[in-house]
Tab-separated table of C-alpha atoms in Angstrom:
chain	number	residue	atom	x	y	z
A	1	MET	CA	108.491	118.394	63.584
A	2	LYS	CA	111.966	117.982	64.531
A	3	HIS	CA	114.725	118.627	61.893
A	4	SER	CA	118.136	116.977	61.729
A	5	VAL	CA	121.025	119.530	61.694
A	6	LYS	CA	124.740	118.638	61.069
A	7	MET	CA	127.130	121.283	61.339
A	8	THR	CA	130.873	121.752	62.203
A	9	ILE	CA	131.555	123.739	65.351
A	10	ASN	CA	135.378	124.350	66.057
A	11	GLY	CA	136.394	121.922	63.682
A	12	GLN	CA	134.154	119.415	65.333
A	13	THR	CA	130.989	117.679	63.403
A	14	GLN	CA	127.894	118.105	65.648
A	15	SER	CA	124.679	116.535	64.434
A	16	HIS	CA	121.227	116.510	66.445
A	17	GLU	CA	117.645	116.686	66.137
A	18	VAL	CA	116.193	120.024	66.724
A	19	GLU	CA	112.945	121.650	67.067
A	20	PRO	CA	112.872	124.487	64.308
A	21	ARG	CA	112.110	127.416	66.717
A	22	LEU	CA	115.270	126.415	68.599
A	23	LEU	CA	117.824	129.236	68.403
A	24	LEU	CA	121.499	128.792	67.360
A	25	VAL	CA	122.706	130.339	70.506
A	26	HIS	CA	120.785	127.861	72.491
A	27	TYR	CA	121.600	124.920	70.502
A	28	ILE	CA	125.439	125.823	70.826
A	29	ARG	CA	125.090	126.750	74.680
A	30	GLU	CA	122.593	123.664	75.764
A	31	THR	CA	122.694	121.251	73.074
A	32	VAL	CA	126.264	121.270	72.290
A	33	GLY	CA	127.622	122.354	75.678
A	34	LEU	CA	129.715	125.188	74.622
A	35	THR	CA	128.838	128.107	76.867
A	36	GLY	CA	131.700	130.710	75.917
A	37	THR	CA	128.860	132.175	73.785
A	38	HIS	CA	126.671	134.488	75.777
A	39	VAL	CA	123.041	135.464	75.580
A	40	GLY	CA	122.857	139.341	76.841
A	41	CYS	CA	120.194	141.252	75.346
A	42	ASP	CA	118.057	138.615	73.272
A	43	THR	CA	117.344	141.230	70.950
A	44	SER	CA	120.150	141.266	68.533
A	45	GLN	CA	121.504	144.518	69.671
A	46	CYS	CA	124.130	143.783	72.185
A	47	GLY	CA	126.359	141.437	70.682
A	48	ALA	CA	127.057	139.348	73.474
A	49	CYS	CA	126.233	136.150	71.216
A	50	THR	CA	128.428	136.952	68.276
A	51	ILE	CA	129.794	133.798	66.480
A	52	LEU	CA	131.192	133.055	63.098
A	53	ILE	CA	129.203	131.420	60.487
A	54	ASN	CA	131.103	130.519	57.444
A	55	GLY	CA	133.593	133.156	58.423
A	56	GLN	CA	130.904	136.031	58.915
A	57	ALA	CA	130.090	137.528	62.239
A	58	VAL	CA	126.671	137.064	62.967
A	59	LYS	CA	124.524	137.716	66.297
A	60	SER	CA	123.330	133.721	67.176
A	61	CYS	CA	120.300	134.832	68.834
A	62	THR	CA	118.798	135.989	65.902
A	63	VAL	CA	119.474	132.679	63.931
A	64	PHE	CA	117.715	129.572	64.160
A	65	ALA	CA	119.638	126.030	64.421
A	66	VAL	CA	118.194	124.533	61.217
A	67	GLN	CA	119.383	127.898	59.142
A	68	ALA	CA	122.923	126.651	60.071
A	69	ASP	CA	122.556	123.304	58.991
A	70	GLY	CA	125.631	122.526	56.771
A	71	ALA	CA	127.585	125.606	58.408
A	72	LYS	CA	131.228	126.180	59.427
A	73	ILE	CA	130.719	127.707	63.078
A	74	THR	CA	133.680	129.187	65.006
A	75	THR	CA	132.927	130.059	68.735
A	76	ILE	CA	135.188	131.658	71.231
A	77	GLU	CA	136.359	128.130	72.227
A	78	GLY	CA	137.727	127.808	68.805
A	79	LEU	CA	140.296	130.549	68.717
A	80	ALA	CA	143.171	129.457	70.907
A	81	LYS	CA	145.253	126.803	69.523
A	82	ASN	CA	147.270	124.138	71.451
A	83	GLY	CA	146.986	126.311	74.518
A	84	ASP	CA	148.152	129.511	72.960
A	85	LEU	CA	145.674	132.350	72.908
A	86	HIS	CA	144.720	133.984	69.649
A	87	PRO	CA	146.662	137.366	69.029
A	88	ILE	CA	142.956	138.869	69.648
A	89	GLN	CA	142.482	137.076	72.819
A	90	GLN	CA	145.948	138.007	73.960
A	91	GLY	CA	145.458	141.892	72.986
A	92	PHE	CA	142.526	141.818	75.394
A	93	TRP	CA	144.648	140.048	78.220
A	94	GLU	CA	147.864	142.370	77.742
A	95	LYS	CA	145.529	145.667	77.412
A	96	HIS	CA	143.004	144.830	79.975
A	97	GLY	CA	140.219	144.702	77.405
A	98	LEU	CA	137.684	143.260	79.857
A	99	GLN	CA	136.362	143.785	83.278
A	100	CYS	CA	133.378	141.144	84.041
A	101	GLY	CA	134.093	139.780	80.715
A	102	PHE	CA	130.594	138.913	79.474
A	103	CYS	CA	130.740	140.851	76.344
A	104	THR	CA	134.357	139.632	75.494
A	105	PRO	CA	133.521	136.515	73.552
A	106	GLY	CA	131.221	138.635	71.005
A	107	MET	CA	133.771	141.548	71.220
A	108	ILE	CA	136.598	139.127	70.354
A	109	LEU	CA	134.741	137.450	67.382
A	110	ALA	CA	133.694	141.033	66.043
A	111	ALA	CA	137.350	141.962	66.045
A	112	TYR	CA	138.006	138.721	64.342
A	113	GLN	CA	136.149	139.783	61.510
A	114	MET	CA	137.016	143.460	61.409
A	115	LEU	CA	140.572	142.677	61.239
A	116	GLU	CA	139.903	140.082	58.393
A	117	ARG	CA	138.315	143.009	56.565
A	118	TYR	CA	140.616	146.021	57.771
A	119	PRO	CA	143.860	144.512	58.782
A	120	LYS	CA	145.110	147.932	59.654
A	121	PRO	CA	142.051	149.636	61.333
A	122	SER	CA	142.256	153.389	62.559
A	123	GLU	CA	140.823	153.974	65.977
A	124	GLU	CA	137.634	155.603	64.686
A	125	GLN	CA	137.086	152.608	62.142
A	126	ILE	CA	137.642	149.964	65.456
A	127	ARG	CA	134.957	151.781	67.314
A	128	HIS	CA	132.795	152.064	64.051
A	129	GLN	CA	133.060	148.390	63.543
A	130	LEU	CA	132.051	147.779	67.223
A	131	ASP	CA	128.783	149.562	66.745
A	132	GLY	CA	127.040	146.423	67.548
A	133	ASN	CA	129.104	145.313	70.784
A	134	LEU	CA	128.111	146.808	74.067
A	135	CYS	CA	130.290	146.761	76.899
A	136	ARG	CA	128.905	148.256	80.160
A	137	CYS	CA	132.320	148.009	82.111
A	138	THR	CA	135.545	149.344	80.176
A	139	GLY	CA	134.176	152.291	78.340
A	140	TYR	CA	135.598	150.811	75.320
A	141	HIS	CA	139.252	152.478	75.487
A	142	ASN	CA	141.273	149.236	76.515
A	143	ILE	CA	138.829	147.034	74.170
A	144	VAL	CA	140.097	149.484	71.192
A	145	LYS	CA	143.678	149.176	72.506
A	146	ALA	CA	143.209	145.636	72.686
A	147	ILE	CA	142.251	145.332	69.162
A	148	GLN	CA	145.065	147.599	68.089
A	149	TRP	CA	147.447	145.510	69.789
A	150	ALA	CA	146.130	142.225	68.040
A	151	SER	CA	146.379	144.429	64.602
A	152	GLU	CA	149.977	144.872	65.133
A	153	HIS	CA	151.038	141.468	66.201
A	154	MET	CA	148.754	139.488	63.381
A	155	ALA	CA	150.664	141.963	60.963
A	156	GLY	CA	154.002	140.823	62.478
A	157	ALA	CA	152.869	137.113	62.501
A	158	LYS	CA	152.250	136.970	58.676
B	1	MET	CA	112.737	134.374	74.099
B	2	TYR	CA	111.347	131.609	72.437
B	3	PRO	CA	109.383	131.862	69.338
B	4	ALA	CA	105.854	130.221	68.814
B	5	ALA	CA	106.242	126.806	67.385
B	6	PHE	CA	106.393	126.409	63.362
B	7	GLU	CA	107.208	124.418	60.498
B	8	TYR	CA	110.657	124.692	58.613
B	9	HIS	CA	110.856	124.615	55.102
B	10	ALA	CA	114.100	125.049	52.972
B	11	PRO	CA	113.064	124.587	49.233
B	12	ALA	CA	116.074	124.514	46.608
B	13	SER	CA	114.213	126.816	43.867
B	14	VAL	CA	112.113	129.574	43.270
B	15	ALA	CA	109.288	127.681	42.036
B	16	ASP	CA	109.481	124.994	44.947
B	17	ALA	CA	109.359	128.006	47.164
B	18	LEU	CA	106.262	129.370	45.402
B	19	LYS	CA	104.528	126.031	45.468
B	20	LEU	CA	105.243	125.854	49.348
B	21	LEU	CA	103.424	129.568	49.581
B	22	GLY	CA	100.340	128.449	47.700
B	23	LYS	CA	100.295	125.360	49.670
B	24	LEU	CA	100.778	126.075	53.146
B	25	ASP	CA	98.171	128.395	55.403
B	26	ASP	CA	99.995	131.054	57.048
B	27	ALA	CA	103.459	130.924	55.895
B	28	LYS	CA	106.111	133.510	55.850
B	29	ILE	CA	109.257	133.704	53.819
B	30	LEU	CA	112.459	133.882	55.930
B	31	ALA	CA	115.489	135.903	54.330
B	32	GLY	CA	118.425	136.868	56.429
B	33	GLY	CA	115.681	137.071	59.668
B	34	HIS	CA	116.757	140.193	61.132
B	35	SER	CA	113.656	141.773	60.978
B	36	LEU	CA	111.387	138.494	61.273
B	37	ILE	CA	113.150	136.560	64.106
B	38	PRO	CA	112.948	139.721	66.423
B	39	MET	CA	109.271	139.647	65.778
B	40	MET	CA	108.663	136.361	66.334
B	41	LYS	CA	110.684	136.361	69.323
B	42	LEU	CA	108.404	138.857	70.776
B	43	ARG	CA	105.372	137.257	69.531
B	44	LEU	CA	104.516	139.746	67.676
B	45	ALA	CA	104.709	137.430	64.576
B	46	GLN	CA	103.373	133.743	64.624
B	47	PRO	CA	103.413	132.120	61.618
B	48	LYS	CA	102.963	128.555	61.249
B	49	HIS	CA	105.368	128.003	58.558
B	50	LEU	CA	108.636	129.449	57.628
B	51	ILE	CA	109.688	129.127	53.927
B	52	ASP	CA	113.599	129.742	54.215
B	53	LEU	CA	115.393	130.971	50.993
B	54	ARG	CA	118.956	130.286	52.191
B	55	LYS	CA	119.076	127.281	49.589
B	56	VAL	CA	117.233	128.757	46.510
B	57	ALA	CA	120.086	129.427	43.976
B	58	GLY	CA	119.871	132.778	41.731
B	59	LEU	CA	118.387	135.122	44.414
B	60	THR	CA	122.111	136.746	45.332
B	61	GLY	CA	124.646	139.116	43.622
B	62	ILE	CA	124.670	142.208	41.945
B	63	LYS	CA	125.498	143.163	38.235
B	64	GLU	CA	124.921	145.937	35.861
B	65	ASP	CA	122.268	145.446	33.370
B	66	LYS	CA	121.572	148.351	30.584
B	67	GLY	CA	122.310	151.311	32.702
B	68	MET	CA	120.497	149.523	35.770
B	69	ILE	CA	121.975	147.998	38.457
B	70	ALA	CA	120.312	144.465	39.395
B	71	ILE	CA	120.683	143.094	43.038
B	72	GLY	CA	119.488	139.713	43.908
B	73	ALA	CA	117.059	139.805	46.922
B	74	MET	CA	119.121	137.701	48.917
B	75	THR	CA	122.008	139.925	48.709
B	76	THR	CA	122.912	140.763	52.302
B	77	HIS	CA	123.703	144.073	53.492
B	78	TRP	CA	127.224	143.762	53.643
B	79	GLU	CA	127.251	142.643	50.256
B	80	VAL	CA	125.471	145.791	48.849
B	81	GLU	CA	127.888	147.699	51.309
B	82	SER	CA	131.005	146.428	49.960
B	83	SER	CA	130.074	146.021	46.407
B	84	LYS	CA	132.372	147.289	43.735
B	85	VAL	CA	129.864	147.720	41.070
B	86	LEU	CA	127.526	149.780	43.369
B	87	LYS	CA	130.459	151.932	44.760
B	88	SER	CA	131.314	153.005	41.176
B	89	LYS	CA	127.845	153.279	39.607
B	90	CYS	CA	125.373	154.089	42.468
B	91	PRO	CA	127.508	154.631	45.636
B	92	VAL	CA	124.446	155.890	47.742
B	93	VAL	CA	123.131	152.307	47.817
B	94	SER	CA	126.162	150.999	49.143
B	95	GLU	CA	126.429	154.040	51.802
B	96	THR	CA	122.759	153.548	52.893
B	97	ALA	CA	123.529	149.651	53.426
B	98	ALA	CA	126.623	150.478	55.423
B	99	MET	CA	124.230	152.777	57.885
B	100	ILE	CA	121.733	149.794	58.586
B	101	GLY	CA	122.161	148.012	62.005
B	102	ASP	CA	125.846	147.141	62.715
B	103	PRO	CA	128.252	144.835	61.248
B	104	ALA	CA	126.928	141.616	62.310
B	105	VAL	CA	123.266	142.416	61.457
B	106	ARG	CA	124.595	143.607	57.982
B	107	ASN	CA	126.056	139.882	57.451
B	108	LYS	CA	123.063	138.287	57.944
B	109	GLY	CA	120.071	140.816	56.832
B	110	THR	CA	119.125	141.192	53.293
B	111	ILE	CA	118.301	143.872	50.954
B	112	GLY	CA	115.091	142.401	49.699
B	113	GLY	CA	114.130	140.566	53.250
B	114	SER	CA	114.250	144.467	54.652
B	115	LEU	CA	112.277	145.966	51.527
B	116	ALA	CA	109.532	143.275	51.523
B	117	HIS	CA	109.283	143.742	55.369
B	118	GLY	CA	108.714	147.345	55.004
B	119	ASP	CA	109.698	148.610	58.465
B	120	PRO	CA	108.559	152.130	58.468
B	121	ALA	CA	111.858	153.100	60.206
B	122	ALA	CA	113.954	151.138	57.643
B	123	ASP	CA	117.136	152.830	56.015
B	124	MET	CA	116.953	151.742	52.481
B	125	PRO	CA	113.350	152.689	51.383
B	126	ALA	CA	114.374	156.249	51.480
B	127	THR	CA	117.197	155.899	49.018
B	128	VAL	CA	115.192	153.425	46.699
B	129	ILE	CA	112.370	156.066	46.425
B	130	ALA	CA	115.058	158.925	45.696
B	131	LEU	CA	116.565	156.669	43.043
B	132	GLY	CA	113.138	155.711	41.199
B	133	ALA	CA	114.057	151.784	41.803
B	134	GLU	CA	112.155	149.061	40.541
B	135	PHE	CA	110.906	145.607	42.233
B	136	VAL	CA	110.840	142.459	40.206
B	137	CYS	CA	108.247	140.288	41.910
B	138	GLN	CA	107.912	136.274	40.897
B	139	GLY	CA	104.431	134.697	41.323
B	140	LYS	CA	102.414	132.420	38.476
B	141	LYS	CA	103.761	135.343	36.363
B	142	LYS	CA	106.994	137.826	36.585
B	143	ARG	CA	105.938	141.347	37.145
B	144	THR	CA	108.097	144.582	37.987
B	145	VAL	CA	106.675	147.020	40.443
B	146	LYS	CA	107.873	150.940	40.706
B	147	VAL	CA	108.898	152.184	43.952
B	148	ASP	CA	106.190	154.727	43.949
B	149	ASP	CA	103.798	151.547	44.249
B	150	TRP	CA	105.336	149.599	46.570
B	151	PHE	CA	105.506	150.912	50.225
B	152	LYS	CA	101.467	150.918	51.518
B	153	GLY	CA	101.576	151.170	55.234
B	154	ILE	CA	103.213	149.806	58.086
B	155	MET	CA	104.900	146.513	56.868
B	156	GLU	CA	102.742	146.520	54.059
B	157	THR	CA	104.071	146.382	50.570
B	158	ALA	CA	102.744	145.762	47.035
B	159	LEU	CA	104.422	142.119	47.344
B	160	GLY	CA	101.291	139.778	46.672
B	161	GLU	CA	100.705	136.562	49.113
B	162	ASP	CA	101.629	134.231	46.229
B	163	GLU	CA	104.758	135.838	45.287
B	164	LEU	CA	108.581	136.483	46.119
B	165	LEU	CA	110.446	139.634	45.663
B	166	VAL	CA	113.553	138.370	43.442
B	167	GLU	CA	115.384	141.254	42.378
B	168	ILE	CA	115.647	145.194	43.012
B	169	ARG	CA	116.802	147.432	40.281
B	170	VAL	CA	118.392	151.023	40.564
B	171	PRO	CA	119.773	153.259	37.740
B	172	ALA	CA	123.157	153.978	37.699
B	173	LEU	CA	123.631	157.342	38.409
B	174	ALA	CA	123.901	159.611	35.438
B	175	LYS	CA	126.732	162.443	34.620
B	176	GLY	CA	126.220	165.304	36.662
B	177	THR	CA	123.813	163.616	39.368
B	178	GLY	CA	124.921	163.477	43.052
B	179	ALA	CA	123.353	161.627	45.879
B	180	ALA	CA	123.056	161.068	49.669
B	181	TYR	CA	121.226	159.399	52.736
B	182	LEU	CA	121.486	160.906	55.982
B	183	LYS	CA	119.722	159.919	59.060
B	184	PHE	CA	118.994	160.716	62.671
B	185	PRO	CA	119.797	157.145	63.996
B	186	HIS	CA	117.781	155.655	67.116
B	187	PRO	CA	120.687	155.564	69.669
B	188	ALA	CA	120.247	152.028	70.797
B	189	SER	CA	118.534	150.372	67.548
B	190	ARG	CA	120.199	152.408	65.156
B	191	PHE	CA	116.986	152.473	63.151
B	192	ALA	CA	116.227	155.837	61.655
B	193	VAL	CA	114.212	158.365	63.549
B	194	VAL	CA	114.315	160.031	60.171
B	195	GLY	CA	116.320	159.349	57.322
B	196	VAL	CA	116.265	161.387	53.956
B	197	ALA	CA	117.819	160.512	50.915
B	198	ALA	CA	118.326	162.966	47.993
B	199	VAL	CA	119.511	162.727	44.479
B	200	VAL	CA	119.934	165.460	42.101
B	201	THR	CA	121.200	166.011	38.428
B	202	LEU	CA	122.477	169.448	37.803
B	203	ASP	CA	123.272	170.547	34.036
B	204	LYS	CA	126.163	172.574	32.805
B	205	GLU	CA	124.873	176.061	34.278
B	206	GLY	CA	124.187	174.093	37.813
B	207	LYS	CA	120.448	174.063	37.322
B	208	CYS	CA	118.801	171.034	38.549
B	209	THR	CA	117.095	168.837	35.845
B	210	LYS	CA	116.094	166.125	38.144
B	211	ALA	CA	115.459	165.519	41.658
B	212	GLY	CA	114.488	162.662	43.605
B	213	VAL	CA	114.174	162.930	47.552
B	214	GLY	CA	112.639	159.807	49.572
B	215	VAL	CA	111.661	160.243	53.467
B	216	THR	CA	111.834	157.499	55.921
B	217	GLY	CA	111.199	156.848	59.611
B	218	ALA	CA	108.719	159.867	60.224
B	219	GLY	CA	105.277	158.359	58.880
B	220	THR	CA	103.544	154.753	58.511
B	221	HIS	CA	105.872	154.051	55.597
B	222	ALA	CA	108.526	155.922	53.573
B	223	VAL	CA	107.581	158.489	50.883
B	224	ARG	CA	108.458	160.449	48.170
B	225	ALA	CA	108.727	164.054	49.185
B	226	LYS	CA	107.167	165.457	46.249
B	227	GLY	CA	107.077	169.251	47.425
B	228	VAL	CA	110.831	169.270	47.638
B	229	GLU	CA	111.309	167.644	44.338
B	230	ALA	CA	109.333	170.061	42.679
B	231	ALA	CA	111.040	173.075	44.511
B	232	LEU	CA	114.199	171.995	43.425
B	233	SER	CA	113.763	171.342	39.704
B	234	GLY	CA	114.469	173.858	37.177
B	235	LYS	CA	116.384	175.804	40.186
B	236	LYS	CA	119.878	176.678	40.397
B	237	LEU	CA	120.543	175.136	44.055
B	238	ASP	CA	122.193	177.877	45.898
B	239	ALA	CA	121.644	177.844	50.064
B	240	ALA	CA	118.499	179.606	49.486
B	241	ALA	CA	117.055	177.159	47.200
B	242	ILE	CA	118.144	174.431	48.906
B	243	GLU	CA	116.453	175.876	52.345
B	244	ALA	CA	113.298	176.687	50.835
B	245	ALA	CA	112.628	173.343	49.106
B	246	ALA	CA	113.933	171.562	52.534
B	247	ALA	CA	111.173	173.181	54.037
B	248	LYS	CA	108.357	171.283	52.328
B	249	ALA	CA	110.008	167.926	53.567
B	250	ALA	CA	107.212	167.000	56.404
B	251	ASP	CA	104.400	168.219	53.703
B	252	GLY	CA	102.368	165.300	52.657
B	253	VAL	CA	104.257	163.015	55.260
B	254	ASP	CA	101.965	161.190	57.868
B	255	VAL	CA	104.249	161.862	60.701
B	256	GLN	CA	103.806	159.862	63.412
B	257	ALA	CA	104.335	160.682	66.958
B	258	ASP	CA	106.103	158.042	69.004
B	259	LEU	CA	108.575	157.303	71.972
B	260	GLN	CA	111.305	158.671	69.884
B	261	GLY	CA	109.371	162.130	69.708
B	262	SER	CA	106.512	164.303	68.833
B	263	GLU	CA	104.953	165.090	65.291
B	264	GLU	CA	106.369	168.633	65.690
B	265	TYR	CA	110.014	167.242	66.328
B	266	LYS	CA	109.693	164.435	63.578
B	267	ALA	CA	108.484	166.822	60.977
B	268	HIS	CA	111.408	169.222	62.142
B	269	LEU	CA	113.910	166.414	61.450
B	270	CYS	CA	112.528	165.648	58.302
B	271	ARG	CA	113.171	169.488	57.281
B	272	VAL	CA	116.863	169.544	58.864
B	273	PHE	CA	118.007	166.104	57.097
B	274	ALA	CA	116.250	167.039	53.950
B	275	LYS	CA	118.468	169.965	53.585
B	276	ARG	CA	121.689	168.205	54.839
B	277	ALA	CA	121.100	165.643	52.243
B	278	ILE	CA	120.366	167.757	49.297
B	279	GLU	CA	123.417	169.813	50.122
B	280	ALA	CA	125.503	166.589	50.310
B	281	ALA	CA	124.086	165.485	46.854
B	282	VAL	CA	124.711	168.774	45.311
B	283	LYS	CA	128.265	169.069	46.442
B	284	ARG	CA	128.824	165.686	44.881
B	285	ALA	CA	126.908	166.427	41.481
B	286	HIS	CA	129.273	169.493	41.262
B	287	ALA	CA	132.144	167.369	42.063
């Protein structure tokens, strides 16, 4: 039996009829059409599908769309405002925090939560908090630098 | 990966959840879903019905209650990790939660879901065994199960088919008590290849008056290392005494060889991590 779900994604209300077994990541990508959220390992290890559900970074390949009924969701498409990149996105640009870019949406949303919890993270803290996000290109060094850049610039903006 | 089709239910109370559990054939409870959904995607689990507890009020939160700390079953690992009450009264529980999976997994996974699931390589089982936790289950009646009666086998616990785990109770650490959980994590999944939790209470002379040691990862389910506990009790815990006690860490564990290591290797890890966990607990008890 299909269920109707209604949620806010990047400030826009979405409502659809879905099968209970539809994963949230497929709902976001295929039903809503926001393909910035990626499916990497599909086993909740790589973090490419990380999004924010009610402000919490979550792996959307391990959540059913029906569980997100009523939730407020942010995906990578919701971070830039009026064409201006979010400081974390800008940090990835400035510090070359990506090569192929596949892991980047998940990295940026994991970083978003990290900087909310630890606005001035140490390098060790950044690496530890990225435990659940895998990158196969950069060796992580420039991702760490990008998050440090964002941390400095977000502190300046407040 | 698509799980097999199922019917979805989201009751608003424990009573309604129990009614559904009694009425529906082949139903599973859905908490954070971070153990169950991966199994469903691999079709290792194909329940006909999922009963989601996300709308059920009163199952989250951490509060102190008569020397015990009561943790709602739907409290997430992150909430356990960052809890001020636990950090001050029983920090080993927060520290153990902080070692589960990764930050995003901890935002969704719950302590009750994990302990009801009973994965043999989960972290929290070792710590709740060492602490002597209690499990509050709600069925037709409410009952409390001691941790030593909880873990029965691979993904098998004392929780009845018609019951919900609603609360986990751990003791606030007494004066002179130190506790630590350490593990050898699987490099990809972060599950414990072997994990050991130790809780020791020392008197003024530094003699051990009480010891609790739990081992996870090595066998079909987490167990109490009774031999280690007996060897610690009543002793002054110097390096030699700790070494001698830790040597018994794999005794009575049904160590399982798997892709991660042979029986011998995992038994060795039990002894090594028991020694390290006891050393860390003793250091904290002295502090």
